[in-house]
Short mmCIF file of C-alpha atoms in Angstrom, two decimals:
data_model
loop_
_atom_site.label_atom_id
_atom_site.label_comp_id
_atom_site.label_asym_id
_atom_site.label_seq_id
_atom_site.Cartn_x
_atom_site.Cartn_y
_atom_site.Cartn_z
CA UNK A 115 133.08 111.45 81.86
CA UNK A 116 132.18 110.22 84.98
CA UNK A 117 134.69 108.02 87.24
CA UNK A 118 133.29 105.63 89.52
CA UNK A 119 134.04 102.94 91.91
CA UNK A 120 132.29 100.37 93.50
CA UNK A 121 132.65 96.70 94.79
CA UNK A 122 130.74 94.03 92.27
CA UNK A 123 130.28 90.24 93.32
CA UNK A 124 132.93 91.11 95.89
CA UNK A 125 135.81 92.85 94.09
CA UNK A 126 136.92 96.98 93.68
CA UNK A 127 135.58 97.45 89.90
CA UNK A 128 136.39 100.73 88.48
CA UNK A 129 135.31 102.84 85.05
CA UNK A 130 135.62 106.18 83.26
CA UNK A 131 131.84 106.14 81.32
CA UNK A 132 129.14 108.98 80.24
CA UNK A 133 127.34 110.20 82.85
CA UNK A 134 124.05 109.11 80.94
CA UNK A 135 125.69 105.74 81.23
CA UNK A 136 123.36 103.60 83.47
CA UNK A 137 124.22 101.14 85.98
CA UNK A 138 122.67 97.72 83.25
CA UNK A 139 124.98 99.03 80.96
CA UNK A 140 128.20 99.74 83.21
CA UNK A 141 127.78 95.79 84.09
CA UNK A 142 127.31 94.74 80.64
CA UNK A 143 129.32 96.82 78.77
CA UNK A 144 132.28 97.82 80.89
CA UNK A 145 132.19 94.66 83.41
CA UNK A 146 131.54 92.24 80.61
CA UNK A 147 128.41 91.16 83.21
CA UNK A 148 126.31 90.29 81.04
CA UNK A 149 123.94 88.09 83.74
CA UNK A 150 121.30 91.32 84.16
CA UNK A 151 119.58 91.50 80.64
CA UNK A 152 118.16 94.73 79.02
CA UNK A 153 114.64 94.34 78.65
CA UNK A 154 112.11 96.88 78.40
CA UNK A 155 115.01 99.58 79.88
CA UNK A 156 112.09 102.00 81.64
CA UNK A 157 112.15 99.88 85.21
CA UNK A 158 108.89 97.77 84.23
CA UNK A 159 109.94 94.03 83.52
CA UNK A 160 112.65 93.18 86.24
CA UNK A 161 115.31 91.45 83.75
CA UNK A 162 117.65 94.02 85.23
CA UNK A 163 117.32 93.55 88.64
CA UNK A 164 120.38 93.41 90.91
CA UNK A 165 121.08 93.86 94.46
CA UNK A 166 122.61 97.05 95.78
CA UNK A 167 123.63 97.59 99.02
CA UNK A 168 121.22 94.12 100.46
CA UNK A 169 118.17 95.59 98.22
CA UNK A 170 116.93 94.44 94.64
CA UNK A 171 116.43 97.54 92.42
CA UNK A 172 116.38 97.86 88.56
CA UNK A 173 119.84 98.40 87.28
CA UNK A 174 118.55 100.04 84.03
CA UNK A 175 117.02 103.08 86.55
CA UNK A 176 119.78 103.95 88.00
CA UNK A 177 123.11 105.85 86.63
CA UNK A 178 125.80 104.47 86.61
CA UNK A 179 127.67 108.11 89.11
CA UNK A 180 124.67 106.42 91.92
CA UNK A 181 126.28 103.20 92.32
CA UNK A 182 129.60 104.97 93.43
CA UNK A 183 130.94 103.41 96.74
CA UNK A 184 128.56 100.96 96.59
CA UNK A 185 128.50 97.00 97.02
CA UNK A 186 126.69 95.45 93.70
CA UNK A 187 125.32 92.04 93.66
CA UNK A 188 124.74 90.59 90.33
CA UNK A 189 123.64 86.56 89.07
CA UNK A 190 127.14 86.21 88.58
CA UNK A 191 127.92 86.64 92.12
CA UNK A 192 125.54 84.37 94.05
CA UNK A 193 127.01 80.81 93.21
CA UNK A 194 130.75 80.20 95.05
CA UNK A 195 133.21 78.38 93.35
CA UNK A 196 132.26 75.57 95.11
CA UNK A 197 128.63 75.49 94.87
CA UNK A 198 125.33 76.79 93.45
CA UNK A 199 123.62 79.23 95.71
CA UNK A 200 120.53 77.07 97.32
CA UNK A 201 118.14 79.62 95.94
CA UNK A 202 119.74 78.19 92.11
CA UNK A 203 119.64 74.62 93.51
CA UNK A 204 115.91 75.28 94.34
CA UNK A 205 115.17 76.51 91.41
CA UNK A 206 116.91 73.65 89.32
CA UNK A 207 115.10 70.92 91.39
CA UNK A 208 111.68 72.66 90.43
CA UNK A 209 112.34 73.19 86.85
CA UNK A 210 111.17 76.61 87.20
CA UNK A 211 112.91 78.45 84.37
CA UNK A 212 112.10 77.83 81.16
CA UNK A 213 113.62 80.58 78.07
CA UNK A 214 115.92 81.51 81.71
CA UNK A 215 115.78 85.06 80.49
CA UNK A 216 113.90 86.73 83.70
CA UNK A 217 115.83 84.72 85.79
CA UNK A 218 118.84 86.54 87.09
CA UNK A 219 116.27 89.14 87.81
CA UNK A 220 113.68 86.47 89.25
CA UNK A 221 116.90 84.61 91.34
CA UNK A 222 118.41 88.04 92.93
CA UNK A 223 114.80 89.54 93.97
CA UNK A 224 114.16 86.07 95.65
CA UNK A 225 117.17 86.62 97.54
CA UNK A 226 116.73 90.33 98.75
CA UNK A 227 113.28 88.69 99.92
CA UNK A 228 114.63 85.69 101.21
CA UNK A 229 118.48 87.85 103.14
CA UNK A 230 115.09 89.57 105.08
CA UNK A 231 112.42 86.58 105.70
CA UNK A 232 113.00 83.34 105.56
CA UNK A 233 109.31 82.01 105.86
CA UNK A 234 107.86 83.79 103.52
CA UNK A 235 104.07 83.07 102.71
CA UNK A 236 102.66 82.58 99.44
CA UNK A 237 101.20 86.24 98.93
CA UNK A 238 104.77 87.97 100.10
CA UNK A 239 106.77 85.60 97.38
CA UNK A 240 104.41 87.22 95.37
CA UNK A 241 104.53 90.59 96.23
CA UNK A 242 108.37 89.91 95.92
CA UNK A 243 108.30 88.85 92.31
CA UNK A 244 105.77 91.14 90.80
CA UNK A 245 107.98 93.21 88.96
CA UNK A 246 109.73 90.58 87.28
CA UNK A 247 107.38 89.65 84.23
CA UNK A 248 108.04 85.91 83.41
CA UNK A 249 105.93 85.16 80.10
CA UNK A 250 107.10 81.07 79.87
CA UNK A 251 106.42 79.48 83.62
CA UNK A 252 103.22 81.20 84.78
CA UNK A 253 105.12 81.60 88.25
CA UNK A 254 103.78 78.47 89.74
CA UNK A 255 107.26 76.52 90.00
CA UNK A 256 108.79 79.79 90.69
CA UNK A 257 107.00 80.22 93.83
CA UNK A 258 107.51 76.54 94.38
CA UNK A 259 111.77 77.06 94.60
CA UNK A 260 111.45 79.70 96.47
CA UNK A 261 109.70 78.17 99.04
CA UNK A 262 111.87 75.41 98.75
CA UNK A 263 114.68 77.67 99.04
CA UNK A 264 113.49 79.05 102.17
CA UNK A 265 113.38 75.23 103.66
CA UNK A 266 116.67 75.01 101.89
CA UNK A 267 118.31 78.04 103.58
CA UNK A 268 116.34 77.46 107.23
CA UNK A 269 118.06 73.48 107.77
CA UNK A 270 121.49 75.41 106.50
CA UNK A 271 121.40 78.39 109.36
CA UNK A 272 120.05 75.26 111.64
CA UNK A 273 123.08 73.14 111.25
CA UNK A 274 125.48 76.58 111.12
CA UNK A 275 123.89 77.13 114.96
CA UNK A 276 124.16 73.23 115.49
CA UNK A 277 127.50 73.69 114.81
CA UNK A 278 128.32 76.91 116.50
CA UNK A 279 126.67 75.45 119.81
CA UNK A 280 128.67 71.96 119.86
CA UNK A 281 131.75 74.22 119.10
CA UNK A 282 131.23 76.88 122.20
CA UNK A 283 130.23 73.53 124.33
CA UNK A 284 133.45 71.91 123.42
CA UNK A 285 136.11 71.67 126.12
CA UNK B 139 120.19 108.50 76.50
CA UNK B 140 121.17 111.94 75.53
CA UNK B 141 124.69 113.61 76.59
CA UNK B 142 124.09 115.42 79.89
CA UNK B 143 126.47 116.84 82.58
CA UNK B 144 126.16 115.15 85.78
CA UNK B 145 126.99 116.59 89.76
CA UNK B 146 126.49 114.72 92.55
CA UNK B 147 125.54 116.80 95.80
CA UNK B 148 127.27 116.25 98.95
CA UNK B 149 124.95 117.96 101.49
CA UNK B 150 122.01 120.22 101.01
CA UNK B 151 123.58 123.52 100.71
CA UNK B 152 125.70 121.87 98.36
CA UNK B 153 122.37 120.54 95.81
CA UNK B 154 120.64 124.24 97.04
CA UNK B 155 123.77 125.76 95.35
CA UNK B 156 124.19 124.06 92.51
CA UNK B 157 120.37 124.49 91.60
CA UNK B 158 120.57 127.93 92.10
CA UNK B 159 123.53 128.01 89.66
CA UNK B 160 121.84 125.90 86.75
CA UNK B 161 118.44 126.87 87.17
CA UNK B 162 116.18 126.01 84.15
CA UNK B 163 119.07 123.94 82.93
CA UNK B 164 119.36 121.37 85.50
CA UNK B 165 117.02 118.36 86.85
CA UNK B 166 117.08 117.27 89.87
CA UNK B 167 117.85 113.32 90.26
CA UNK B 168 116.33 111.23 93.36
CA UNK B 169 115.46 107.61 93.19
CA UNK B 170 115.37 107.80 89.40
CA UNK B 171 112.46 105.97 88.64
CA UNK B 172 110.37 108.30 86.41
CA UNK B 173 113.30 111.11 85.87
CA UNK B 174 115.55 108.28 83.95
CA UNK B 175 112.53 106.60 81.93
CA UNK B 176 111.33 110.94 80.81
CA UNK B 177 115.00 111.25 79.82
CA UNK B 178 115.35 108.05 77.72
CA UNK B 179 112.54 108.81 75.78
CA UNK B 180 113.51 112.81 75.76
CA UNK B 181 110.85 114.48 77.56
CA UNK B 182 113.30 116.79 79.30
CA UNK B 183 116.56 117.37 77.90
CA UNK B 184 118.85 118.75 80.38
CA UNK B 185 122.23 120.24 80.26
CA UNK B 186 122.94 118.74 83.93
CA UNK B 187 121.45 116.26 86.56
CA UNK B 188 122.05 117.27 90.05
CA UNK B 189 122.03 114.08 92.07
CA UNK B 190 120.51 114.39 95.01
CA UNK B 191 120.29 111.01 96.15
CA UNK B 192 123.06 110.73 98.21
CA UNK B 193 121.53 113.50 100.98
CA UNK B 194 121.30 111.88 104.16
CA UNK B 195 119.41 114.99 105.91
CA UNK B 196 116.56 114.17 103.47
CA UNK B 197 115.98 110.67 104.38
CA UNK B 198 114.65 110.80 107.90
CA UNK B 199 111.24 109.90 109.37
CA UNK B 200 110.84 111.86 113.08
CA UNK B 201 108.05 113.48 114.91
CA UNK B 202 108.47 116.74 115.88
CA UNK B 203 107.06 119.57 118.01
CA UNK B 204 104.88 120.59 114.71
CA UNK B 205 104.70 116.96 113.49
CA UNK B 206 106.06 114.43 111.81
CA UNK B 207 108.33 114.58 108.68
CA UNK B 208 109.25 112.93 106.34
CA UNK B 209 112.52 113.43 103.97
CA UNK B 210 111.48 114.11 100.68
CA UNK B 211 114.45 111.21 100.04
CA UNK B 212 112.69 108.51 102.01
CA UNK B 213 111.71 105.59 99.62
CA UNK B 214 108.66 103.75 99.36
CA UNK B 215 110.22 100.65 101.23
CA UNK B 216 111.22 102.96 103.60
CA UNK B 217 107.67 104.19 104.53
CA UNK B 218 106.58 100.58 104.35
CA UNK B 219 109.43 99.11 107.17
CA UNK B 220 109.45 102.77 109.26
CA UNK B 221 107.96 101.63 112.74
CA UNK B 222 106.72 105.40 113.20
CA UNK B 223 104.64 105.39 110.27
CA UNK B 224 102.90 102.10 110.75
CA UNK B 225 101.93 102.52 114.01
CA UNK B 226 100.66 106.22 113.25
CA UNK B 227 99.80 106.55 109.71
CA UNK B 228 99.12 102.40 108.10
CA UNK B 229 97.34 104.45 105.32
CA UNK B 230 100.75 105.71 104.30
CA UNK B 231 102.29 102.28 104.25
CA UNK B 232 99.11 100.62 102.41
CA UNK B 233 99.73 104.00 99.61
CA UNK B 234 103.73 103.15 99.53
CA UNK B 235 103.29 99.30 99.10
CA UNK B 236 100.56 99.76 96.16
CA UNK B 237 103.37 101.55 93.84
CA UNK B 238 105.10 100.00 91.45
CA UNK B 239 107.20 96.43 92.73
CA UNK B 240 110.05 95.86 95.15
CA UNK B 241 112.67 97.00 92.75
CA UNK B 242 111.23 100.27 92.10
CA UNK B 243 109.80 100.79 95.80
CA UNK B 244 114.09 100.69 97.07
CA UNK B 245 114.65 103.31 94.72
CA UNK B 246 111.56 105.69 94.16
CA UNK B 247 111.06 108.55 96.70
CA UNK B 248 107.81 110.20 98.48
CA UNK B 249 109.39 113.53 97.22
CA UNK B 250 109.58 112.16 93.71
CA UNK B 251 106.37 110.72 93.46
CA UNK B 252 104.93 113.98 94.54
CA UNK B 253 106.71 116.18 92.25
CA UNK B 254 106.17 114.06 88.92
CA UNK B 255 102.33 115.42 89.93
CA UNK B 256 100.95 112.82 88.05
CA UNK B 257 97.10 112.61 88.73
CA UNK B 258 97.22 108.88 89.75
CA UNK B 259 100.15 109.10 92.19
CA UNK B 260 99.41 107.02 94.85
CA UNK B 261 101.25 108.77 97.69
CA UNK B 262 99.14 112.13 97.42
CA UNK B 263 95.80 111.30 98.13
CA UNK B 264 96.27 109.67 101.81
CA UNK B 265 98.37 112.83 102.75
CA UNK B 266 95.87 115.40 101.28
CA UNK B 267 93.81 113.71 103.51
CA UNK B 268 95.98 114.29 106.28
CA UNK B 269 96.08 118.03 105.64
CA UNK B 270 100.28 117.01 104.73
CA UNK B 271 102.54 120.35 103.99
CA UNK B 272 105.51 120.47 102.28
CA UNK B 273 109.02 122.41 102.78
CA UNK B 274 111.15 123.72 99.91
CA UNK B 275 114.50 125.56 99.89
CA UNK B 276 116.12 127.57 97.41
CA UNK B 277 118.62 130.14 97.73
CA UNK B 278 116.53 132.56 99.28
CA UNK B 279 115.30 130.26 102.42
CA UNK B 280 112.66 127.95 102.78
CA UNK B 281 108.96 128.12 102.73
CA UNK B 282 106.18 125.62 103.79
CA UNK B 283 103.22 125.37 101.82
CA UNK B 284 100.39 122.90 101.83
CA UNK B 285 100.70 120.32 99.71
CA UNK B 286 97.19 120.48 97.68
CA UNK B 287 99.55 124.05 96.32
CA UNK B 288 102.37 122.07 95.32
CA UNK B 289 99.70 120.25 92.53
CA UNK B 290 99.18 122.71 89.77
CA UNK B 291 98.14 120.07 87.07
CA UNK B 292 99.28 116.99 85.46
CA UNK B 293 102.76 116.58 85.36
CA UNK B 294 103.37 120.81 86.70
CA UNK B 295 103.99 121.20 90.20
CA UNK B 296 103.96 125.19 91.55
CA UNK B 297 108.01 124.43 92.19
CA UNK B 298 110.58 127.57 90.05
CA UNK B 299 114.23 126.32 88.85
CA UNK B 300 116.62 126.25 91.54
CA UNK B 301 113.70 124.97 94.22
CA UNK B 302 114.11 121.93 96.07
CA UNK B 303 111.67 119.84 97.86
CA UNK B 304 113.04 118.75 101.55
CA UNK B 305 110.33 117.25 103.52
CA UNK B 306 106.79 116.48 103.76
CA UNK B 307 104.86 117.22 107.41
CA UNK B 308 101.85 116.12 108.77
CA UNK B 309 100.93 118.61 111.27
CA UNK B 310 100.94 117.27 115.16
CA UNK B 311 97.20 117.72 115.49
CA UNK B 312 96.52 114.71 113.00
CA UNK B 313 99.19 112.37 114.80
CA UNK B 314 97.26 109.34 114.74
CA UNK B 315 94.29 110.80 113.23
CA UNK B 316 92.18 107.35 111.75
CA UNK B 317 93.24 107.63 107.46
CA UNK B 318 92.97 104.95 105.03
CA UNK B 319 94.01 104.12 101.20
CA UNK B 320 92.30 102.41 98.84
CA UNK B 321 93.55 102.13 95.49
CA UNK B 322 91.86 99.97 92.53
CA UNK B 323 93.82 99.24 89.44
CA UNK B 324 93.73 96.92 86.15
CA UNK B 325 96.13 94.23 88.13
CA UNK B 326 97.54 93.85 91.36
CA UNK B 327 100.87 94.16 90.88
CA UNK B 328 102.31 97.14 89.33
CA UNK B 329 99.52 98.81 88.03
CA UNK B 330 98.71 102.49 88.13
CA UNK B 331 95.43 103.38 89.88
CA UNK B 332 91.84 103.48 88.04
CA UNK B 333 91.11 105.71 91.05
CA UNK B 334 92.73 105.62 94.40
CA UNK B 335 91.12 107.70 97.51
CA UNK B 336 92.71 109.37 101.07
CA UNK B 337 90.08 109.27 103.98
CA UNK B 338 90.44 110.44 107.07
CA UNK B 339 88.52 111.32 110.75
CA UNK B 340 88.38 111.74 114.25
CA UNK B 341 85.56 109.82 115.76
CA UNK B 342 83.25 112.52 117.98
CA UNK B 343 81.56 112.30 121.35
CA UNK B 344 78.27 110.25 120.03
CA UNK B 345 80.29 108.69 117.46
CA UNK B 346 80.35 111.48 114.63
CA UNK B 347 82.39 112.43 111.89
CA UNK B 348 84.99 115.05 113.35
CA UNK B 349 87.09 116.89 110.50
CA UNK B 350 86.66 114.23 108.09
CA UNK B 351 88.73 114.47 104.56
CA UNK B 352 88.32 112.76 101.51
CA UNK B 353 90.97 112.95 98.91
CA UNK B 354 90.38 111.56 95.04
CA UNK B 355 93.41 110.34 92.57
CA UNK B 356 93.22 109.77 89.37
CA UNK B 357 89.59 111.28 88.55
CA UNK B 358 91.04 114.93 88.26
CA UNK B 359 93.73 117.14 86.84
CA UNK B 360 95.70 116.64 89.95
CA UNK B 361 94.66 114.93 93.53
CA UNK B 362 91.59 116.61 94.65
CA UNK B 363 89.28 116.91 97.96
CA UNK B 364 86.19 116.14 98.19
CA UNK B 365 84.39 119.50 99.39
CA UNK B 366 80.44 118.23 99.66
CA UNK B 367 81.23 114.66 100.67
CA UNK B 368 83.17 116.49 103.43
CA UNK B 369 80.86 118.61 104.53
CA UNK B 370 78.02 116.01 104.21
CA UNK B 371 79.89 113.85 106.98
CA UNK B 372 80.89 116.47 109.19
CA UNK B 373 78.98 115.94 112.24
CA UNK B 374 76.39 113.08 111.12
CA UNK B 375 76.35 109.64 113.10
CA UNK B 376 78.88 107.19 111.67
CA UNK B 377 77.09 104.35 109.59
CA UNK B 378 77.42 102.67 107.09
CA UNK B 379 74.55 104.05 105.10
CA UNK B 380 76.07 107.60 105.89
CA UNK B 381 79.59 106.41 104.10
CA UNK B 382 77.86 104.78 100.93
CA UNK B 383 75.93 108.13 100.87
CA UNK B 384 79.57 110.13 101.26
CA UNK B 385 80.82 107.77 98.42
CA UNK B 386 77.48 108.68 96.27
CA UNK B 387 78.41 112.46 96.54
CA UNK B 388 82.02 112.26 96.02
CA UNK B 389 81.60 110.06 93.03
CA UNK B 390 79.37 113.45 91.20
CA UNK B 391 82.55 115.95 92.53
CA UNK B 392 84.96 114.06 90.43
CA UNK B 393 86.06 114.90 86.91
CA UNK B 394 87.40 111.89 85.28
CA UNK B 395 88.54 111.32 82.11
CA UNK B 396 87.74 108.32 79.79
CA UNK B 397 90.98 106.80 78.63
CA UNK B 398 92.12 103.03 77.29
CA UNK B 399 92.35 101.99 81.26
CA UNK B 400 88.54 102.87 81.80
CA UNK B 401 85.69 104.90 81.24
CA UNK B 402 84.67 108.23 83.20
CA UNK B 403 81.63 106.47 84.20
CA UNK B 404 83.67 103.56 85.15
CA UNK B 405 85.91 105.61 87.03
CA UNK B 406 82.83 107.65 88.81
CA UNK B 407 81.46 103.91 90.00
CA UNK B 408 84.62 103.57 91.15
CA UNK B 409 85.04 106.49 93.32
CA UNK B 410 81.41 105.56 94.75
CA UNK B 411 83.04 102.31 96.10
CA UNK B 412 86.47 103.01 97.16
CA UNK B 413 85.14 106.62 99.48
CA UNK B 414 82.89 104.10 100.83
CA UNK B 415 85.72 101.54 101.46
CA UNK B 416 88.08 103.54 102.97
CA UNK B 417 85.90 105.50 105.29
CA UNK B 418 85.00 102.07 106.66
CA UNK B 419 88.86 100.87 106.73
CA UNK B 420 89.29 103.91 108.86
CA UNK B 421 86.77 103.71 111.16
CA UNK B 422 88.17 100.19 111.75
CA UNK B 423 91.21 101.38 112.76
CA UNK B 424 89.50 103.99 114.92
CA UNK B 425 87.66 101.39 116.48
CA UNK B 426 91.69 99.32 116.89
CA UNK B 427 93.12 101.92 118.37
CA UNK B 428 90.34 102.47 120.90
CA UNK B 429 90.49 98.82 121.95
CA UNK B 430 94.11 99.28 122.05
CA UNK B 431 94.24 102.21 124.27
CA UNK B 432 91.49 100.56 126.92
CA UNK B 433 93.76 97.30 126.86
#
């Protein structure tokens, strides 16, 4: 058995698995996670993806002894209590799920593109999603709410400096 | 999944030791992305997986007095955000961004790629073309070899049990030689290459071809050069007639296969286009650079 460690959605999570156990099945079967879906399991369709340490990778390629020490992002992490993530609002506004099983994968790869660019073009969105295979929405919403996200995100770290600024300036 | 055992390695002695111990037994585990699909559906069925992902020495891009290396544990992303190699080498980047998608580009490593020695990898052309060598330790030492010797055939690399691959180089007299990577596949995203081709040349007094290298995916056993198209070039005026002409002879020194993706003829065609392509993408950027360096 293997015994590993690592911080998911923010808190220490800890299990004693196989080492053939992989990281998809760690979250689904040991963290009750069950957000990131099996899909094809070989790394080709994306309905695994989450985000480890800031970058979107498939869970169902990695082992489960890799993500040791490491800080795991998953669907079920990216809302607060409070609110949806804007990338989710986005995404609600456009309609751009349909069957909703691609999209924890679709959701979390928009955010490793969107944590590194937040005026992304067309082509880069993209680039971004092609290796999560959608077969309901033909992408064209998708890429919609995520470029309504970006707007979405941009006004938010505007009024954050707005406020930042009027707070420094404040006697 | 079958039952294997699994060791993590802390430094590089550390994975050199414990590959030496298992030999034959073990596999060696990097970014995962073709070692973890082979094991689901049992092509190899190790006893142990010694994890080398987690050595830092291995993931470094820096020139040095012989050239510039690159860990064998550097990821695609990583090639495609290192400031080094797009400055020096976009051929590399444009070869790293065409594999696979985001997800798989974070985890997948130029070492790995390599050593699966599949014959459409799409990071060995561009470095055959950049007359790359590799490094690789065992218990014994290390020895540097080029890469064209690391390709045996599809899927068999020249590497024993207990070696390990540590870095690639590109020796310091191609530092910023003009290369270029052209790659044509079924789709744009995610697809594996029809044919992909390496080029790469100095431009000569008179504007000639000066050590020019053409490098073929895909249309072989393993990545091969070019030999006549080579030699054609060497010397002759650069045109565009001359690189169509390049692309003509390269296109008979292939060997493709016919498969469901394409035909051999197809993939011949192909090879025609894409020598022609990318000798013209690098001359551009020999022309770039130029215009940079009088600026």
């Amino acid at each position: 058995m293997t015994d590993v460690t690592m911080i998911v959605n923010g808190q220490v999570r800890g299990a004693s698995v196989p080492p053939e156990t992989t990281l998809l099945q760690l979250l689904r079967d040991n963290f009750n996670l069950t957000g990131a879906k099996l899909g094809c399991d070989v790394g080709d369709c994306g309905a695994c993806t989450v985000i480890v340490d800031g970058q979107a990778v498939n869970s169902c390629l990695m082992l489960a002894g890799q993500a040791e020490g490491r800080q795991i992002l998953t669907i079920e992490g990216l809302a607060s209590r409070e609110r949806l993530h804007p990338i989710q609002t986005a995404f609600e506004n456009s309609g751009a799920l349909q069957c909703g099983f691609c999209g924890p994968g679709v959701l979390l790869s928009a955010k490793a593109l969107l944590d590194e660019n937040l005026n992304p073009s067309t082509q880069e969105i993209r680039d971004a999603l092609s290796g999560n295979l959608c077969r309901c929405t033909g992408y064209t919403k998708m890429i919609e709410a995520v470029q309504d996200a970006a707007r979405l995100l941009r006004e938010e770290s505007r009024t954050q400096l707005t406020h930042a600024r009027t707070e420094a300036t404040a006697p | 999944m079958k039952a294997f055992g699994y060791v993590s390695a802390k430094d590089l002695e550390h994975a050199i030791t414990l590959l030496g111990e298992h030999g034959a037994r073990a596999k060696i585990l990097a970014g995962g992305t073709d070692l973890l699909v082979e094991l689901k559906h049992a092509v190899h069925n190790p006893e142990v997986i010694v994890d080398v992902s987690r050595l830092h020495e291995l993931k470094t891009i820096a020139v040095a007095d012989d050239g510039l290396h690159i860990g064998a544990l550097v990821t695609h992303s990583d090639i495609m955000n290192s400031p080094v190699i797009r400055d020096m080498f976009p051929a590399l980047v444009a070869a790293a961004h065409s594999i696979g998608a985001m997800q798989t580009r974070n985890l997948g490593t130029l070492g790995g790629n390599l050593v699966t020695c599949v014959p459409s990898m799409d990071s060995g052309p561009a470095l055959i073309a950049l007359d790359a060598s590799v490094t690789v330790a065992n218990a014994e030492g290390r020895r540097r070899m080029p890469l064209a010797e690391l390709f045996v055939g599809p899927r068999k690399t020249s590497l024993k049990p207990g070696d390990l691959l540590v870095d690639i180089v590109i020796p310091k007299e191609n530092l910023g030689k003009p290369a270029a990577f052209e790659k044509f596949g079924l789709r744009k995203g995610q697809a594996l290459a029809l044919v992909n081709v390496g080029a790469s040349f100095w431009v000569g007094d008179n504007s000639v071809f000066v050590a020019p290298r053409i490098a073929l995916g895909a249309v072989a056993p393993t990545v091969i050069r070019a030999p006549k198209a080579e030699a054609f070039l060497d010397g002759c005026k650069i045109s565009a007639e001359v690189m169509a002409e390049a692309g003509r002879i390269a296109a008979m020194e292939a060997k493709p296969i016919s498969d469901f993706r394409a035909s051999a003829d197809y993939r011949r065609d192909l090879v025609a286009v894409l020598v022609k392509r990318a000798l013209a993408n690098a001359q551009a950027r020999a022309t770039a650079k130029e215009k940079e360096l009088v600026a």
